[in-house]
PDB file of C-alpha atoms in Angstrom:
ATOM      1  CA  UNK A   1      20.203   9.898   3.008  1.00  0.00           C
ATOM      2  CA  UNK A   2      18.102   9.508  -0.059  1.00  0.00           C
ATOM      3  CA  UNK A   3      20.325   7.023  -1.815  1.00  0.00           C
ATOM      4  CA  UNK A   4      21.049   4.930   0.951  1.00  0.00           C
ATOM      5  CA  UNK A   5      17.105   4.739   1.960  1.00  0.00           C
ATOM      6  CA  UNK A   6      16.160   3.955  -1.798  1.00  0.00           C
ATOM      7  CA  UNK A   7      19.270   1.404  -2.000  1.00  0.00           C
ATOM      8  CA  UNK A   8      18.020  -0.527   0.755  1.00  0.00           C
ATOM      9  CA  UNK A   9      14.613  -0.624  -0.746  1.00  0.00           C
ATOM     10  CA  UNK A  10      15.673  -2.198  -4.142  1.00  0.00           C
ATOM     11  CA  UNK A  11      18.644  -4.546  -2.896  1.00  0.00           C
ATOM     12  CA  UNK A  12      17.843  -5.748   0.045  1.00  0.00           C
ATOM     13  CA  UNK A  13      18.574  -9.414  -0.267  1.00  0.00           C
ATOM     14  CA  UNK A  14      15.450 -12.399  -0.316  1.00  0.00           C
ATOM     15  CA  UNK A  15      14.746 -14.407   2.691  1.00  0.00           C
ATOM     16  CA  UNK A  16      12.896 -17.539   1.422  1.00  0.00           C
ATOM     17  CA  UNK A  17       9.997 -17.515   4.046  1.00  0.00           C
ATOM     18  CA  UNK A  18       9.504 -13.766   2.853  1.00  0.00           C
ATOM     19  CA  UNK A  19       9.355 -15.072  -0.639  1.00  0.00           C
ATOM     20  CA  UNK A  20       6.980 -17.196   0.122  1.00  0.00           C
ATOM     21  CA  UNK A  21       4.319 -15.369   2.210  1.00  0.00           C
ATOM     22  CA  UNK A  22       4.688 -12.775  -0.958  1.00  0.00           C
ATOM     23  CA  UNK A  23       3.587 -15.487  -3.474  1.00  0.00           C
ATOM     24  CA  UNK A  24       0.972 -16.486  -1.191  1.00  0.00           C
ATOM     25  CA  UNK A  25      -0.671 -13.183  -0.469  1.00  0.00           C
ATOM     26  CA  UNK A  26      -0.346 -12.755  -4.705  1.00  0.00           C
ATOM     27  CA  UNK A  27      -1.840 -15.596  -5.348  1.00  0.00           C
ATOM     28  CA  UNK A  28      -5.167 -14.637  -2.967  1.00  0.00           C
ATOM     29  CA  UNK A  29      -5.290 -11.407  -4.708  1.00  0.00           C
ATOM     30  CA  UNK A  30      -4.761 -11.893  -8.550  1.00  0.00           C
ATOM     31  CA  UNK A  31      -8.018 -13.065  -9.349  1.00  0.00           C
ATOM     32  CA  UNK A  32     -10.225 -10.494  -7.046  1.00  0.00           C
ATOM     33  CA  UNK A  33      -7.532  -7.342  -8.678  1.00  0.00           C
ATOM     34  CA  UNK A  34      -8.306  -8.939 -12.162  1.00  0.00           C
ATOM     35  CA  UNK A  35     -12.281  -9.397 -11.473  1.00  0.00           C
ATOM     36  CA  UNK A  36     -12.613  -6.205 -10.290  1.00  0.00           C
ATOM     37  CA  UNK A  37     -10.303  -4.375 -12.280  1.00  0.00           C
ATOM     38  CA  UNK A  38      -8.472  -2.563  -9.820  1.00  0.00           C
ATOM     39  CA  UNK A  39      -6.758   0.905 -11.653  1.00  0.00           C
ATOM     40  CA  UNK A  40      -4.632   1.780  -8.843  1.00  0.00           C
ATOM     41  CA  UNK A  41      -3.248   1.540  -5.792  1.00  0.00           C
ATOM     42  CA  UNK A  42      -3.778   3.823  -2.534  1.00  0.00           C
ATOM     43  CA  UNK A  43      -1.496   3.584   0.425  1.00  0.00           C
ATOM     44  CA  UNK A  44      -1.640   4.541   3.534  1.00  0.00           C
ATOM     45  CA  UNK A  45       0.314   4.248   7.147  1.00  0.00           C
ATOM     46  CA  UNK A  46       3.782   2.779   5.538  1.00  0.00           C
ATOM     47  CA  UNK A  47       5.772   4.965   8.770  1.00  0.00           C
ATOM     48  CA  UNK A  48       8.812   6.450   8.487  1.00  0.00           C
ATOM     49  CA  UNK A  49      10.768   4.220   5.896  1.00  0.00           C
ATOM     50  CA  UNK A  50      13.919   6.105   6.765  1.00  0.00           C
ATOM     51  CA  UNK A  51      13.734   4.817  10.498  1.00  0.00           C
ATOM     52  CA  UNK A  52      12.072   1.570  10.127  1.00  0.00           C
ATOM     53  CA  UNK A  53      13.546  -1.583   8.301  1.00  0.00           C
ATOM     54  CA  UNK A  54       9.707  -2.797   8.822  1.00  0.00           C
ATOM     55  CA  UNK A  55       8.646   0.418   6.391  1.00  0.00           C
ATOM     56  CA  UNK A  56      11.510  -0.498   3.712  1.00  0.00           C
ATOM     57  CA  UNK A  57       9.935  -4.091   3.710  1.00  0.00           C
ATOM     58  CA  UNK A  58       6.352  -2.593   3.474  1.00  0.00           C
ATOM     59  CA  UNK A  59       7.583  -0.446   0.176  1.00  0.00           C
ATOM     60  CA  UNK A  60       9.357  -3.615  -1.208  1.00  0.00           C
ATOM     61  CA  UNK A  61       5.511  -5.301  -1.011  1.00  0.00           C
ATOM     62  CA  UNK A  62       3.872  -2.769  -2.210  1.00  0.00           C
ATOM     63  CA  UNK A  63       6.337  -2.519  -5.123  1.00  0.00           C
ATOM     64  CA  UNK A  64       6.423  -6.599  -5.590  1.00  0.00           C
ATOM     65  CA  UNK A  65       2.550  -6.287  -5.722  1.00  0.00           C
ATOM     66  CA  UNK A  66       2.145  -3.326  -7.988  1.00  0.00           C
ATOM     67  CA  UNK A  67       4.671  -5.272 -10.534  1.00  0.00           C
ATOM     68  CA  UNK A  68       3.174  -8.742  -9.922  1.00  0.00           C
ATOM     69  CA  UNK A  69      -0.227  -7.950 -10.387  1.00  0.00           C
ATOM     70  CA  UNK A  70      -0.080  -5.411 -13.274  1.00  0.00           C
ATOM     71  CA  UNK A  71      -1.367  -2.327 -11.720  1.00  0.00           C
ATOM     72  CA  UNK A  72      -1.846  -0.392 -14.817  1.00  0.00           C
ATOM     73  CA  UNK A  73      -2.252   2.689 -12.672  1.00  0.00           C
ATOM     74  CA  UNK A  74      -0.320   4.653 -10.657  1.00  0.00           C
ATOM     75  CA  UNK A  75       0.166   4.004  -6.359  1.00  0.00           C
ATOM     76  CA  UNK A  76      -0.648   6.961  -4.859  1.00  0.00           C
ATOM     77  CA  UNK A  77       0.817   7.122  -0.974  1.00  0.00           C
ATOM     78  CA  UNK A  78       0.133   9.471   2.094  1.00  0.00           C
ATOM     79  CA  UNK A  79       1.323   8.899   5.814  1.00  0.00           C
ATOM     80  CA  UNK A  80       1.475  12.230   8.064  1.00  0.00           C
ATOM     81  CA  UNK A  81       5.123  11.078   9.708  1.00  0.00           C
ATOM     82  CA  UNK A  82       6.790  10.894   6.306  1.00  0.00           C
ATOM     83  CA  UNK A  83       9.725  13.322   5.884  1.00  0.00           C
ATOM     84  CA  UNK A  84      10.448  15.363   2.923  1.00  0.00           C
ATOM     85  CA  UNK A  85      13.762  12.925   1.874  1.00  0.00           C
ATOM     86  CA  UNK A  86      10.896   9.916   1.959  1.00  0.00           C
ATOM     87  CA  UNK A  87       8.484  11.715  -0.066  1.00  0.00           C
ATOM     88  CA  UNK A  88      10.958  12.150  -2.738  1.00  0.00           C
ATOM     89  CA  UNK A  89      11.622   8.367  -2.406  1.00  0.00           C
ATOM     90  CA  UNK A  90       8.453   7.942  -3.401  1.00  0.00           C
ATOM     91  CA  UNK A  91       8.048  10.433  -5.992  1.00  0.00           C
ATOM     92  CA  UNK A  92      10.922   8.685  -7.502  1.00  0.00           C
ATOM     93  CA  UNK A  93       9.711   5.022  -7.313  1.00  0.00           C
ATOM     94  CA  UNK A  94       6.831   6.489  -9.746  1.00  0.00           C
ATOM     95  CA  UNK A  95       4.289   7.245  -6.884  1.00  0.00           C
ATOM     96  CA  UNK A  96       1.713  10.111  -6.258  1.00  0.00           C
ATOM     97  CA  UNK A  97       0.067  12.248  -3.751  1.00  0.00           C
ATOM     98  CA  UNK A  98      -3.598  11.400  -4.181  1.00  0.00           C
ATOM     99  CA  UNK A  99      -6.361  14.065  -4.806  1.00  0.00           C
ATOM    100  CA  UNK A 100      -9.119  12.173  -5.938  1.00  0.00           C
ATOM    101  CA  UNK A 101     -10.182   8.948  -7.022  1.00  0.00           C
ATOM    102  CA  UNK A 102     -13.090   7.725  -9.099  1.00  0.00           C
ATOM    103  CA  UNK A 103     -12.054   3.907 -10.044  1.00  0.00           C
ATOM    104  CA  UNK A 104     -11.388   0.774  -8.692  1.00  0.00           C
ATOM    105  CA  UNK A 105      -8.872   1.035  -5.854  1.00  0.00           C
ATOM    106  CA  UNK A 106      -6.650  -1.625  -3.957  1.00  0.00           C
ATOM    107  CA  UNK A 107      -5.956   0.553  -0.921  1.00  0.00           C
ATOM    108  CA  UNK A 108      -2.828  -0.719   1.272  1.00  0.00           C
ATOM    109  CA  UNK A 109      -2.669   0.137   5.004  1.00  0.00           C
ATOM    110  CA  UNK A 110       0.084  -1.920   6.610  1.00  0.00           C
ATOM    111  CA  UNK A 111      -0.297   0.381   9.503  1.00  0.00           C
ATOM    112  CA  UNK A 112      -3.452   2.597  10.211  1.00  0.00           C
ATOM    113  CA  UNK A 113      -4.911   3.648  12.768  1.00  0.00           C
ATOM    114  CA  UNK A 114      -9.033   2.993  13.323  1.00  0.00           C
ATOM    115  CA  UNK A 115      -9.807   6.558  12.524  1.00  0.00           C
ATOM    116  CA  UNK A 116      -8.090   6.158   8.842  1.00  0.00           C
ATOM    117  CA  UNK A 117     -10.036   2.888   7.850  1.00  0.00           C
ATOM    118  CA  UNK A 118     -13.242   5.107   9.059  1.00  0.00           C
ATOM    119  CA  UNK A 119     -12.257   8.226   6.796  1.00  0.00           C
ATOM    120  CA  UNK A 120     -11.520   5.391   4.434  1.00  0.00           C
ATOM    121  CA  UNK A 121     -15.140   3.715   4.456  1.00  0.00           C
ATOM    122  CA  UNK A 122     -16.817   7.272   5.068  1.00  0.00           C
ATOM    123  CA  UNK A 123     -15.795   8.691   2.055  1.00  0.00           C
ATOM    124  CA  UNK A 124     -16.872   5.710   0.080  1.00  0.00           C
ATOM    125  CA  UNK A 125     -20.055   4.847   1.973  1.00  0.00           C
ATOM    126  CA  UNK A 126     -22.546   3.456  -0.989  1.00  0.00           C
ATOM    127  CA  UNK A 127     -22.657   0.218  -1.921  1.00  0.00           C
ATOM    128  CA  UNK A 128     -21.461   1.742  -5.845  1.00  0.00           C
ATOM    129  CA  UNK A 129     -18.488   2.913  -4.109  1.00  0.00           C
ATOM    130  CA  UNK A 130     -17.602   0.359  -1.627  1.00  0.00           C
ATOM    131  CA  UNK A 131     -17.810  -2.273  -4.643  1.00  0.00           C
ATOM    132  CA  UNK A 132     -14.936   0.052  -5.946  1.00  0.00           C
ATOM    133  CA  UNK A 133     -12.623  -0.555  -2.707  1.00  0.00           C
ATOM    134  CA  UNK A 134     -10.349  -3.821  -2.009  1.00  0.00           C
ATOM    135  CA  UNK A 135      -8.483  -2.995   1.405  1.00  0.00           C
ATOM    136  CA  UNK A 136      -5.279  -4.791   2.718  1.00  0.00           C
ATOM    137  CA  UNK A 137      -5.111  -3.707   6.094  1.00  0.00           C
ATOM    138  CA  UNK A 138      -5.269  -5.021   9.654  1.00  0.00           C
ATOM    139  CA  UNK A 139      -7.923  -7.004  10.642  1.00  0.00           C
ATOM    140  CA  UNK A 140     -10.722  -4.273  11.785  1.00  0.00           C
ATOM    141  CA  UNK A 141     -12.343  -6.819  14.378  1.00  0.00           C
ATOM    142  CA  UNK A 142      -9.579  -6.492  16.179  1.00  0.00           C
ATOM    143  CA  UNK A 143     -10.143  -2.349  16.755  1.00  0.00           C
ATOM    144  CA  UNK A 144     -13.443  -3.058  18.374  1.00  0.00           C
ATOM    145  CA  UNK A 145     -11.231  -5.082  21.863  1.00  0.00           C
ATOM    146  CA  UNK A 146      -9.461  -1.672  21.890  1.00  0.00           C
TER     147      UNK A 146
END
């Protein structure tokens, strides 16, 4: 199970529009990682990458933007449905459970809940810390017609 999950991560062939919204979303971000001078990378809510072919292609992002913007850092991941094969596929792409964090972060939460952008914003709630947080998430507005 392990090798085919991590085999599908790192081949899985291009599709040009892909390509394309991946140099796009780079290009928005380089010069906000490099101003700020983001030292990691936090993720949260990838899902079960084992079930979901939308969880591989959240991993190959996260991978594509840890690479292309020169994260010197390490990405450190969490998401409460993750089994113990996909935590080892992580542990073996290089990344880390998180304990604590005192740097600039780029946090990525493809799929959160509400409730994990608030523990998110509580825990950093001072304008020192917030300055410290770059988020690519949902859109939050969009929790408030729920």
């Amino acid at each position: 199970m392990l090798a085919s999950i991590e085999k599908d991560i790192q081949t899985k062939p291009r599709v040009d529009n892909l390509d394309s919204f991946f140099a796009q979303c780079l290009t928005v971000l380089q010069g906000t990682v490099l101003r700020l001078k983001v030292q990691d990378i936090v993720c949260y809510g990838l899902g079960s990458f084992a079930e979901s072919s939308d969880s591989r292609l959240q991993v190959r992002f996260l991978q594509y933007l840890a690479n292309s913007l020169q994260i010197p850092g390490t990405i450190y991941f969490y998401d409460p449905v993750l089994k113990p094969a996909e935590i080892i596929v992580g542990q073996r792409l290089g990344w880390q459970w998180i304990d604590e964090n005192e740097h600039t972060t780029l946090f990525y939460m493809p799929h959160c809940e509400v409730d994990m952008y608030h523990n998110l914003f509580e825990a950093n709630w001072s304008d020192e810390q917030l300055q410290q947080v770059l988020v690519i998430g949902n859109r939050l507005d969009g929790y408030l017609e729920r």
